[in-house]
mmCIF file of the C-alpha atoms, coordinates in Angstrom:
data_MODEL
# 
_entry.id   MODEL 
# 
loop_
_atom_site.group_PDB 
_atom_site.id 
_atom_site.type_symbol 
_atom_site.label_atom_id 
_atom_site.label_alt_id 
_atom_site.label_comp_id 
_atom_site.label_asym_id 
_atom_site.label_entity_id 
_atom_site.label_seq_id 
_atom_site.pdbx_PDB_ins_code 
_atom_site.Cartn_x 
_atom_site.Cartn_y 
_atom_site.Cartn_z 
_atom_site.occupancy 
_atom_site.B_iso_or_equiv 
_atom_site.pdbx_formal_charge 
_atom_site.auth_seq_id 
_atom_site.auth_comp_id 
_atom_site.auth_asym_id 
_atom_site.auth_atom_id 
_atom_site.pdbx_PDB_model_num 
ATOM 1  C CA . UNK A 1 1  ? -24.745 -15.826 -3.387 1.00 0.00 ? 1  UNK A CA 1 
ATOM 2  C CA . UNK A 1 2  ? -22.784 -17.915 -5.956 1.00 0.00 ? 2  UNK A CA 1 
ATOM 3  C CA . UNK A 1 3  ? -20.567 -20.317 -4.073 1.00 0.00 ? 3  UNK A CA 1 
ATOM 4  C CA . UNK A 1 4  ? -18.400 -20.754 -7.218 1.00 0.00 ? 4  UNK A CA 1 
ATOM 5  C CA . UNK A 1 5  ? -17.393 -17.133 -7.076 1.00 0.00 ? 5  UNK A CA 1 
ATOM 6  C CA . UNK A 1 6  ? -16.539 -17.380 -3.488 1.00 0.00 ? 6  UNK A CA 1 
ATOM 7  C CA . UNK A 1 7  ? -14.558 -20.449 -4.004 1.00 0.00 ? 7  UNK A CA 1 
ATOM 8  C CA . UNK A 1 8  ? -12.424 -18.532 -6.701 1.00 0.00 ? 8  UNK A CA 1 
ATOM 9  C CA . UNK A 1 9  ? -11.387 -16.004 -3.831 1.00 0.00 ? 9  UNK A CA 1 
ATOM 10 C CA . UNK A 1 10 ? -10.167 -18.678 -1.579 1.00 0.00 ? 10 UNK A CA 1 
ATOM 11 C CA . UNK A 1 11 ? -6.400  -19.506 -1.459 1.00 0.00 ? 11 UNK A CA 1 
ATOM 12 C CA . UNK A 1 12 ? -5.153  -23.286 -1.974 1.00 0.00 ? 12 UNK A CA 1 
ATOM 13 C CA . UNK A 1 13 ? -5.856  -25.246 1.011  1.00 0.00 ? 13 UNK A CA 1 
ATOM 14 C CA . UNK A 1 14 ? -8.814  -23.108 2.317  1.00 0.00 ? 14 UNK A CA 1 
ATOM 15 C CA . UNK A 1 15 ? -11.418 -25.749 1.763  1.00 0.00 ? 15 UNK A CA 1 
ATOM 16 C CA . UNK A 1 16 ? -9.610  -28.329 3.918  1.00 0.00 ? 16 UNK A CA 1 
ATOM 17 C CA . UNK A 1 17 ? -9.199  -25.490 6.570  1.00 0.00 ? 17 UNK A CA 1 
ATOM 18 C CA . UNK A 1 18 ? -12.889 -24.473 6.550  1.00 0.00 ? 18 UNK A CA 1 
ATOM 19 C CA . UNK A 1 19 ? -13.747 -28.195 6.812  1.00 0.00 ? 19 UNK A CA 1 
ATOM 20 C CA . UNK A 1 20 ? -11.670 -28.593 9.941  1.00 0.00 ? 20 UNK A CA 1 
ATOM 21 C CA . UNK A 1 21 ? -12.843 -25.385 11.477 1.00 0.00 ? 21 UNK A CA 1 
ATOM 22 C CA . UNK A 1 22 ? -16.466 -26.204 10.936 1.00 0.00 ? 22 UNK A CA 1 
ATOM 23 C CA . UNK A 1 23 ? -16.292 -29.825 11.981 1.00 0.00 ? 23 UNK A CA 1 
ATOM 24 C CA . UNK A 1 24 ? -17.883 -30.872 8.651  1.00 0.00 ? 24 UNK A CA 1 
ATOM 25 C CA . UNK A 1 25 ? -16.555 -33.765 6.804  1.00 0.00 ? 25 UNK A CA 1 
ATOM 26 C CA . UNK A 1 26 ? -14.152 -32.811 3.974  1.00 0.00 ? 26 UNK A CA 1 
ATOM 27 C CA . UNK A 1 27 ? -16.077 -34.641 1.330  1.00 0.00 ? 27 UNK A CA 1 
ATOM 28 C CA . UNK A 1 28 ? -19.156 -32.783 2.462  1.00 0.00 ? 28 UNK A CA 1 
ATOM 29 C CA . UNK A 1 29 ? -17.305 -29.516 2.368  1.00 0.00 ? 29 UNK A CA 1 
ATOM 30 C CA . UNK A 1 30 ? -16.170 -30.169 -1.058 1.00 0.00 ? 30 UNK A CA 1 
ATOM 31 C CA . UNK A 1 31 ? -19.664 -31.126 -2.231 1.00 0.00 ? 31 UNK A CA 1 
ATOM 32 C CA . UNK A 1 32 ? -20.935 -27.714 -0.830 1.00 0.00 ? 32 UNK A CA 1 
ATOM 33 C CA . UNK A 1 33 ? -18.053 -25.761 -2.850 1.00 0.00 ? 33 UNK A CA 1 
ATOM 34 C CA . UNK A 1 34 ? -19.136 -27.893 -6.026 1.00 0.00 ? 34 UNK A CA 1 
ATOM 35 C CA . UNK A 1 35 ? -22.612 -26.583 -5.675 1.00 0.00 ? 35 UNK A CA 1 
ATOM 36 C CA . UNK A 1 36 ? -24.432 -29.502 -4.080 1.00 0.00 ? 36 UNK A CA 1 
ATOM 37 C CA . UNK A 1 37 ? -26.969 -28.960 -1.379 1.00 0.00 ? 37 UNK A CA 1 
ATOM 38 C CA . UNK A 1 38 ? -25.850 -30.417 1.861  1.00 0.00 ? 38 UNK A CA 1 
ATOM 39 C CA . UNK A 1 39 ? -27.442 -30.496 5.377  1.00 0.00 ? 39 UNK A CA 1 
ATOM 40 C CA . UNK A 1 40 ? -24.469 -28.761 6.577  1.00 0.00 ? 40 UNK A CA 1 
ATOM 41 C CA . UNK A 1 41 ? -24.830 -25.712 4.213  1.00 0.00 ? 41 UNK A CA 1 
ATOM 42 C CA . UNK A 1 42 ? -25.633 -22.989 6.864  1.00 0.00 ? 42 UNK A CA 1 
ATOM 43 C CA . UNK A 1 43 ? -22.519 -24.074 8.973  1.00 0.00 ? 43 UNK A CA 1 
ATOM 44 C CA . UNK A 1 44 ? -20.425 -24.018 5.893  1.00 0.00 ? 44 UNK A CA 1 
ATOM 45 C CA . UNK A 1 45 ? -21.593 -20.498 4.843  1.00 0.00 ? 45 UNK A CA 1 
ATOM 46 C CA . UNK A 1 46 ? -20.998 -19.189 8.252  1.00 0.00 ? 46 UNK A CA 1 
ATOM 47 C CA . UNK A 1 47 ? -17.449 -20.547 8.592  1.00 0.00 ? 47 UNK A CA 1 
ATOM 48 C CA . UNK A 1 48 ? -16.649 -19.641 5.083  1.00 0.00 ? 48 UNK A CA 1 
ATOM 49 C CA . UNK A 1 49 ? -17.670 -16.074 5.632  1.00 0.00 ? 49 UNK A CA 1 
ATOM 50 C CA . UNK A 1 50 ? -15.569 -15.911 8.920  1.00 0.00 ? 50 UNK A CA 1 
ATOM 51 C CA . UNK A 1 51 ? -12.452 -17.519 7.065  1.00 0.00 ? 51 UNK A CA 1 
ATOM 52 C CA . UNK A 1 52 ? -12.646 -15.427 4.028  1.00 0.00 ? 52 UNK A CA 1 
ATOM 53 C CA . UNK A 1 53 ? -12.997 -12.200 6.015  1.00 0.00 ? 53 UNK A CA 1 
ATOM 54 C CA . UNK A 1 54 ? -9.943  -13.140 8.311  1.00 0.00 ? 54 UNK A CA 1 
ATOM 55 C CA . UNK A 1 55 ? -7.916  -14.089 5.210  1.00 0.00 ? 55 UNK A CA 1 
ATOM 56 C CA . UNK A 1 56 ? -8.685  -10.747 3.333  1.00 0.00 ? 56 UNK A CA 1 
ATOM 57 C CA . UNK A 1 57 ? -8.003  -8.501  6.277  1.00 0.00 ? 57 UNK A CA 1 
ATOM 58 C CA . UNK A 1 58 ? -4.690  -10.509 6.972  1.00 0.00 ? 58 UNK A CA 1 
ATOM 59 C CA . UNK A 1 59 ? -3.789  -10.230 3.189  1.00 0.00 ? 59 UNK A CA 1 
ATOM 60 C CA . UNK A 1 60 ? -4.399  -6.463  3.109  1.00 0.00 ? 60 UNK A CA 1 
ATOM 61 C CA . UNK A 1 61 ? -2.216  -5.892  6.191  1.00 0.00 ? 61 UNK A CA 1 
ATOM 62 C CA . UNK A 1 62 ? 0.621   -8.048  4.758  1.00 0.00 ? 62 UNK A CA 1 
ATOM 63 C CA . UNK A 1 63 ? 0.337   -6.136  1.396  1.00 0.00 ? 63 UNK A CA 1 
ATOM 64 C CA . UNK A 1 64 ? 0.492   -2.825  3.113  1.00 0.00 ? 64 UNK A CA 1 
ATOM 65 C CA . UNK A 1 65 ? 3.621   -3.949  5.117  1.00 0.00 ? 65 UNK A CA 1 
ATOM 66 C CA . UNK A 1 66 ? 5.267   -5.202  2.007  1.00 0.00 ? 66 UNK A CA 1 
ATOM 67 C CA . UNK A 1 67 ? 4.486   -1.980  0.134  1.00 0.00 ? 67 UNK A CA 1 
ATOM 68 C CA . UNK A 1 68 ? 5.955   -0.026  3.108  1.00 0.00 ? 68 UNK A CA 1 
ATOM 69 C CA . UNK A 1 69 ? 9.095   -2.139  3.087  1.00 0.00 ? 69 UNK A CA 1 
ATOM 70 C CA . UNK A 1 70 ? 9.500   -2.075  -0.731 1.00 0.00 ? 70 UNK A CA 1 
ATOM 71 C CA . UNK A 1 71 ? 9.080   1.734   -0.897 1.00 0.00 ? 71 UNK A CA 1 
ATOM 72 C CA . UNK A 1 72 ? 11.634  2.264   1.904  1.00 0.00 ? 72 UNK A CA 1 
# 
């Protein structure tokens, strides 16, 4: 897993939100996303996966709704 590739998929503000959701200090979360090993890596990986899954699902639903409205 390349965290830099995952980082590119995140919207603006996501790193801060992941930091808050995981309870990991923001600077530590930034270090993680910049490729540094932290003692919180496992926790951050888990919360990032949950966040990205939820974000992609919500985005897909919103795009479908937008397409339906735009096509009507």
